[in-house]
Structures are given as C-alpha cells and as structure tokens.
mmCIF file of C-alpha atoms in Angstrom:
data_model
loop_
_atom_site.group_PDB
_atom_site.id
_atom_site.type_symbol
_atom_site.label_atom_id
_atom_site.label_comp_id
_atom_site.label_asym_id
_atom_site.label_seq_id
_atom_site.Cartn_x
_atom_site.Cartn_y
_atom_site.Cartn_z
ATOM 1 C CA GLY A 1 3.764 -9.589 -4.277
ATOM 2 C CA TYR A 2 6.800 -8.799 -6.315
ATOM 3 C CA ARG A 3 5.334 -10.109 -9.417
ATOM 4 C CA LEU A 4 2.772 -7.486 -9.697
ATOM 5 C CA PRO A 5 4.114 -4.302 -11.474
ATOM 6 C CA THR A 6 2.700 -1.949 -9.167
ATOM 7 C CA ALA A 7 4.476 -3.492 -6.197
ATOM 8 C CA ARG A 8 7.263 -4.206 -7.810
ATOM 9 C CA VAL A 9 8.055 -0.612 -9.174
ATOM 10 C CA ARG A 10 6.365 1.530 -6.306
ATOM 11 C CA CYS A 11 7.085 -0.745 -3.383
ATOM 12 C CA TYR A 12 10.203 -2.900 -3.937
ATOM 13 C CA ARG A 13 11.920 -0.509 -5.880
ATOM 14 C CA PHE A 14 11.135 2.469 -3.753
ATOM 15 C CA ALA A 15 12.594 0.544 -0.793
ATOM 16 C CA GLU A 16 15.764 -0.336 -3.075
ATOM 17 C CA VAL A 17 16.319 3.445 -3.517
ATOM 18 C CA LEU A 18 15.733 4.378 0.065
ATOM 19 C CA ALA A 19 18.023 1.575 1.019
ATOM 20 C CA ARG A 20 20.968 3.067 -1.720
ATOM 21 C CA ARG A 21 20.641 6.263 0.331
ATOM 22 C CA GLY A 22 21.245 4.780 3.654
ATOM 23 C CA TYR A 23 17.615 4.091 5.048
ATOM 24 C CA ALA A 24 16.971 0.880 6.838
ATOM 25 C CA THR A 25 14.107 -0.309 4.802
ATOM 26 C CA LYS A 26 11.975 -3.735 4.635
ATOM 27 C CA VAL A 27 9.198 -4.859 2.715
ATOM 28 C CA ASN A 28 6.482 -6.677 4.373
ATOM 29 C CA SER A 29 4.325 -8.401 1.517
ATOM 30 C CA THR A 30 1.587 -10.575 2.494
ATOM 31 C CA VAL A 31 2.265 -12.577 -0.381
ATOM 32 C CA ASP A 32 6.041 -12.831 -0.431
ATOM 33 C CA HIS A 33 6.756 -12.995 3.383
ATOM 34 C CA LEU A 34 3.640 -14.111 5.187
ATOM 35 C CA GLY A 35 2.432 -16.629 3.068
ATOM 36 C CA ALA A 36 -0.912 -15.322 1.453
ATOM 37 C CA ARG A 37 -1.531 -17.432 -1.611
ATOM 38 C CA TYR A 38 -2.976 -14.778 -3.712
ATOM 39 C CA ASP A 39 -2.410 -11.196 -4.786
ATOM 40 C CA GLY A 40 -3.681 -8.931 -7.660
ATOM 41 C CA ASP A 41 -7.433 -9.522 -8.754
ATOM 42 C CA ALA A 42 -6.915 -13.187 -7.157
ATOM 43 C CA ARG A 43 -7.116 -11.613 -3.721
ATOM 44 C CA GLU A 44 -10.716 -12.093 -3.586
ATOM 45 C CA LYS A 45 -10.135 -15.511 -3.071
ATOM 46 C CA ILE A 46 -8.777 -15.019 0.373
ATOM 47 C CA SER A 47 -11.282 -15.608 3.373
ATOM 48 C CA ASP A 48 -11.769 -13.034 5.878
ATOM 49 C CA THR A 49 -10.538 -15.195 8.496
ATOM 50 C CA ARG A 50 -7.056 -15.689 6.460
ATOM 51 C CA ARG A 51 -7.018 -11.823 6.176
ATOM 52 C CA ALA A 52 -7.330 -11.237 9.695
ATOM 53 C CA LEU A 53 -4.417 -13.751 10.335
ATOM 54 C CA LEU A 54 -2.086 -12.048 7.923
ATOM 55 C CA ASN A 55 -2.977 -8.548 9.687
ATOM 56 C CA ARG A 56 -2.065 -10.272 13.014
ATOM 57 C CA GLN A 57 1.345 -11.337 11.580
ATOM 58 C CA LEU A 58 1.970 -8.058 10.162
ATOM 59 C CA TRP A 59 1.122 -6.703 13.603
ATOM 60 C CA GLN A 60 3.635 -8.993 15.283
ATOM 61 C CA ALA A 61 6.374 -7.759 12.592
ATOM 62 C CA LEU A 62 5.651 -4.115 13.728
ATOM 63 C CA GLN A 63 6.092 -4.881 17.543
ATOM 64 C CA ASP A 64 9.769 -5.230 16.912
ATOM 65 C CA GLU A 65 9.923 -2.022 14.838
ATOM 66 C CA PRO A 66 9.261 0.689 17.292
ATOM 67 C CA ASP A 67 10.802 3.760 14.850
ATOM 68 C CA ALA A 68 9.335 2.210 11.763
ATOM 69 C CA ILE A 69 7.469 4.374 9.215
ATOM 70 C CA ILE A 70 5.110 2.453 7.474
ATOM 71 C CA TYR A 71 4.871 3.138 3.716
ATOM 72 C CA MET A 72 1.400 1.692 2.617
ATOM 73 C CA GLN A 73 0.615 1.055 -1.039
ATOM 74 C CA LYS A 74 -3.065 1.074 -1.603
ATOM 75 C CA VAL A 75 -6.234 0.477 0.695
ATOM 76 C CA ASP A 76 -6.934 -3.262 0.938
ATOM 77 C CA TYR A 77 -7.315 -5.935 3.801
ATOM 78 C CA HIS A 78 -3.595 -5.233 4.591
ATOM 79 C CA SER A 79 -4.527 -1.785 5.909
ATOM 80 C CA PHE A 80 -5.877 -2.887 9.129
ATOM 81 C CA THR A 81 -2.549 -3.322 10.579
ATOM 82 C CA PRO A 82 -1.018 0.094 9.517
ATOM 83 C CA TRP A 83 -4.301 1.946 10.786
ATOM 84 C CA LEU A 84 -3.951 0.247 14.166
ATOM 85 C CA ALA A 85 -0.192 0.916 14.298
ATOM 86 C CA LYS A 86 -1.004 4.588 13.433
ATOM 87 C CA LYS A 87 -3.646 4.909 15.870
ATOM 88 C CA PHE A 88 -2.497 2.966 18.886
ATOM 89 C CA LEU A 89 1.437 2.630 18.388
ATOM 90 C CA GLY A 90 1.968 6.143 17.053
ATOM 91 C CA ARG A 91 3.877 4.976 14.068
ATOM 92 C CA LYS A 92 4.148 7.318 11.212
ATOM 93 C CA LEU A 93 2.256 6.383 8.107
ATOM 94 C CA VAL A 94 2.615 7.081 4.271
ATOM 95 C CA LEU A 95 0.188 6.235 1.958
ATOM 96 C CA ASP A 96 1.242 5.808 -1.683
ATOM 97 C CA TYR A 97 -1.477 5.317 -4.362
ATOM 98 C CA ASP A 98 -0.494 4.397 -8.159
ATOM 99 C CA ASP A 99 -4.290 3.686 -9.181
ATOM 100 C CA TYR A 100 -7.593 3.912 -7.398
ATOM 101 C CA ASP A 101 -9.626 0.838 -6.951
ATOM 102 C CA LEU A 102 -12.913 1.441 -5.495
ATOM 103 C CA ASN A 103 -14.028 -2.053 -5.994
ATOM 104 C CA VAL A 104 -11.539 -3.590 -3.560
ATOM 105 C CA ARG A 105 -13.418 -5.194 -0.445
ATOM 106 C CA PRO A 106 -10.576 -5.053 2.292
ATOM 107 C CA PHE A 107 -13.318 -7.199 4.528
ATOM 108 C CA ARG A 108 -16.445 -8.657 3.065
ATOM 109 C CA PHE A 109 -18.152 -8.226 6.383
ATOM 110 C CA LEU A 110 -17.699 -4.224 6.220
ATOM 111 C CA ARG A 111 -20.375 -4.173 3.808
ATOM 112 C CA LEU A 112 -22.896 -5.013 6.619
ATOM 113 C CA ILE A 113 -22.143 -1.603 8.500
ATOM 114 C CA PRO A 114 -24.010 1.347 6.884
ATOM 115 C CA GLY A 115 -21.858 4.032 4.997
ATOM 116 C CA CYS A 116 -18.461 1.471 5.147
ATOM 117 C CA THR A 117 -17.644 1.535 1.687
ATOM 118 C CA THR A 118 -14.007 1.337 0.244
ATOM 119 C CA GLU A 119 -14.183 4.943 -0.700
ATOM 120 C CA ALA A 120 -14.818 5.773 2.721
ATOM 121 C CA VAL A 121 -12.234 3.626 4.444
ATOM 122 C CA THR A 122 -9.858 5.131 1.774
ATOM 123 C CA ARG A 123 -10.854 8.818 2.706
ATOM 124 C CA CYS A 124 -10.252 7.688 6.409
ATOM 125 C CA LEU A 125 -6.765 6.516 5.749
ATOM 126 C CA VAL A 126 -5.797 9.621 3.634
ATOM 127 C CA ARG A 127 -6.892 11.815 6.590
ATOM 128 C CA LEU A 128 -4.850 9.738 8.777
ATOM 129 C CA ALA A 129 -1.694 9.355 7.041
ATOM 130 C CA ASP A 130 1.094 11.724 7.742
ATOM 131 C CA VAL A 131 2.085 11.812 4.308
ATOM 132 C CA ARG A 132 0.199 10.995 0.809
ATOM 133 C CA VAL A 133 1.907 10.083 -2.327
ATOM 134 C CA VAL A 134 0.120 9.543 -5.567
ATOM 135 C CA SER A 135 1.111 8.892 -9.181
ATOM 136 C CA SER A 136 -1.757 10.846 -11.003
ATOM 137 C CA HIS A 137 -3.032 14.344 -10.921
ATOM 138 C CA PHE A 138 -6.360 12.853 -10.605
ATOM 139 C CA LEU A 139 -5.474 11.114 -7.480
ATOM 140 C CA LYS A 140 -3.670 14.152 -6.218
ATOM 141 C CA GLU A 141 -6.730 16.347 -6.471
ATOM 142 C CA LEU A 142 -9.066 13.458 -5.068
ATOM 143 C CA PHE A 143 -6.561 13.099 -1.967
ATOM 144 C CA ASP A 144 -6.090 17.029 -1.790
ATOM 145 C CA SER A 145 -10.000 17.446 -1.254
ATOM 146 C CA TRP A 146 -9.721 15.098 1.526
ATOM 147 C CA LYS A 147 -6.634 16.352 3.094
ATOM 148 C CA PRO A 148 -4.519 18.826 1.444
ATOM 149 C CA GLY A 149 -0.844 18.321 0.896
ATOM 150 C CA THR A 150 -0.654 15.315 -1.297
ATOM 151 C CA HIS A 151 2.611 14.508 -2.976
ATOM 152 C CA LEU A 152 2.609 13.832 -6.764
ATOM 153 C CA ILE A 153 5.580 11.318 -7.957
ATOM 154 C CA PRO A 154 4.642 9.879 -11.363
ATOM 155 C CA THR A 155 5.562 6.017 -11.722
ATOM 156 C CA GLY A 156 8.498 6.236 -13.896
ATOM 157 C CA VAL A 157 10.931 3.828 -15.673
ATOM 158 C CA ASP A 158 13.717 2.382 -14.043
ATOM 159 C CA THR A 159 16.449 3.318 -16.654
ATOM 160 C CA GLU A 160 19.090 1.014 -14.788
ATOM 161 C CA ARG A 161 17.087 -1.713 -16.056
ATOM 162 C CA PHE A 162 15.231 -0.884 -18.982
ATOM 163 C CA PHE A 163 16.906 1.316 -21.732
ATOM 164 C CA PRO A 164 15.189 3.793 -24.130
ATOM 165 C CA GLY A 165 16.436 2.699 -27.503
ATOM 166 C CA VAL A 166 17.353 5.129 -30.286
ATOM 167 C CA GLY A 167 14.805 5.400 -33.113
ATOM 168 C CA GLY A 168 12.369 2.764 -31.373
ATOM 169 C CA THR A 169 14.822 0.316 -30.990
ATOM 170 C CA ARG A 170 16.523 -1.143 -27.980
ATOM 171 C CA GLU A 171 20.241 -0.963 -27.796
#
C-alpha cells in the first residue's frame, strides 16, 4: 500500500514519473485497490484463501489490459498473477526489487513442496522477467547470477517533495 515507503517510492512514484512522460499507468495494489487489510510485515495475517482471491481479482483486472506491461515490485503472494499473465497471456513483465526478503512466504502451502523456497520462486521470476530492476549492487550481482542483464536504479529522494537543506537545515 501507499503508506509503505517502498511501495510509495518505487511503485507509486515510478508510475507517476511514467505518467508525466506520457505513458498510461495504473497501480494495482492489493491493499489500496483490492481490499487486502494488511501489508508490510502484517501481511502474514492474510490467509492463503484470501491471498488466492486477491490474485483472482488481479487476474480479472489484467484481462481488461491486453497491452499491459506488468511492473511487479518484489516477490510475494501477489506474484502469482503476474507469473500467470507472463506464462499464459504473453504479458511483458518487469521485476523490481529494492530489498531482498527471503523470509517472505507467498503461500504457506508451498513449503510442503520439496525445494519450493522463497528463493527458488524468486529465482524463477527473475529468469522469467523480461526486465529486472534493482536498487543495490548486491541485488544486481545476485540477479545477474541467475539471469544476466539486470538494471541498477538506486532508490533516490524525491527532490520535488523533499528539499535538501544548506548546512544541515531545511530551507
């Protein structure tokens, strides 16, 4: 959701910049647009059934967007629909990472499948994505080891909203 700094900066802000440059953009946040009650660390409270229903809503939203390029931030439960859209609808997929959470459990039942770890799911999506964008050299090296060609775009300060002060004070 928008209240999380990572989503606000690398999702909403990126969509805003693209819109200013003439691209039609739309954010599909499970929290802000589809009614998920939790985000951030609290997302662990969402049941697998609810996670599946939220993915179904995302899938329905993508049906109306045949030319959509999916820009997905992070691998989590919401990743299932972009994966399906890439595999079965041929949608273009951009995977953006600003940090690396191996403790995320997209669907708790996946731990019952041998070898199906969060890292394995992430590696699969890195290899599947048409474009990979990361915020750190560590992530670039890691993703490039799985599929070369990752782009490094460090997370920056929005200087239209936050002004650096002179001598440590805000003007």
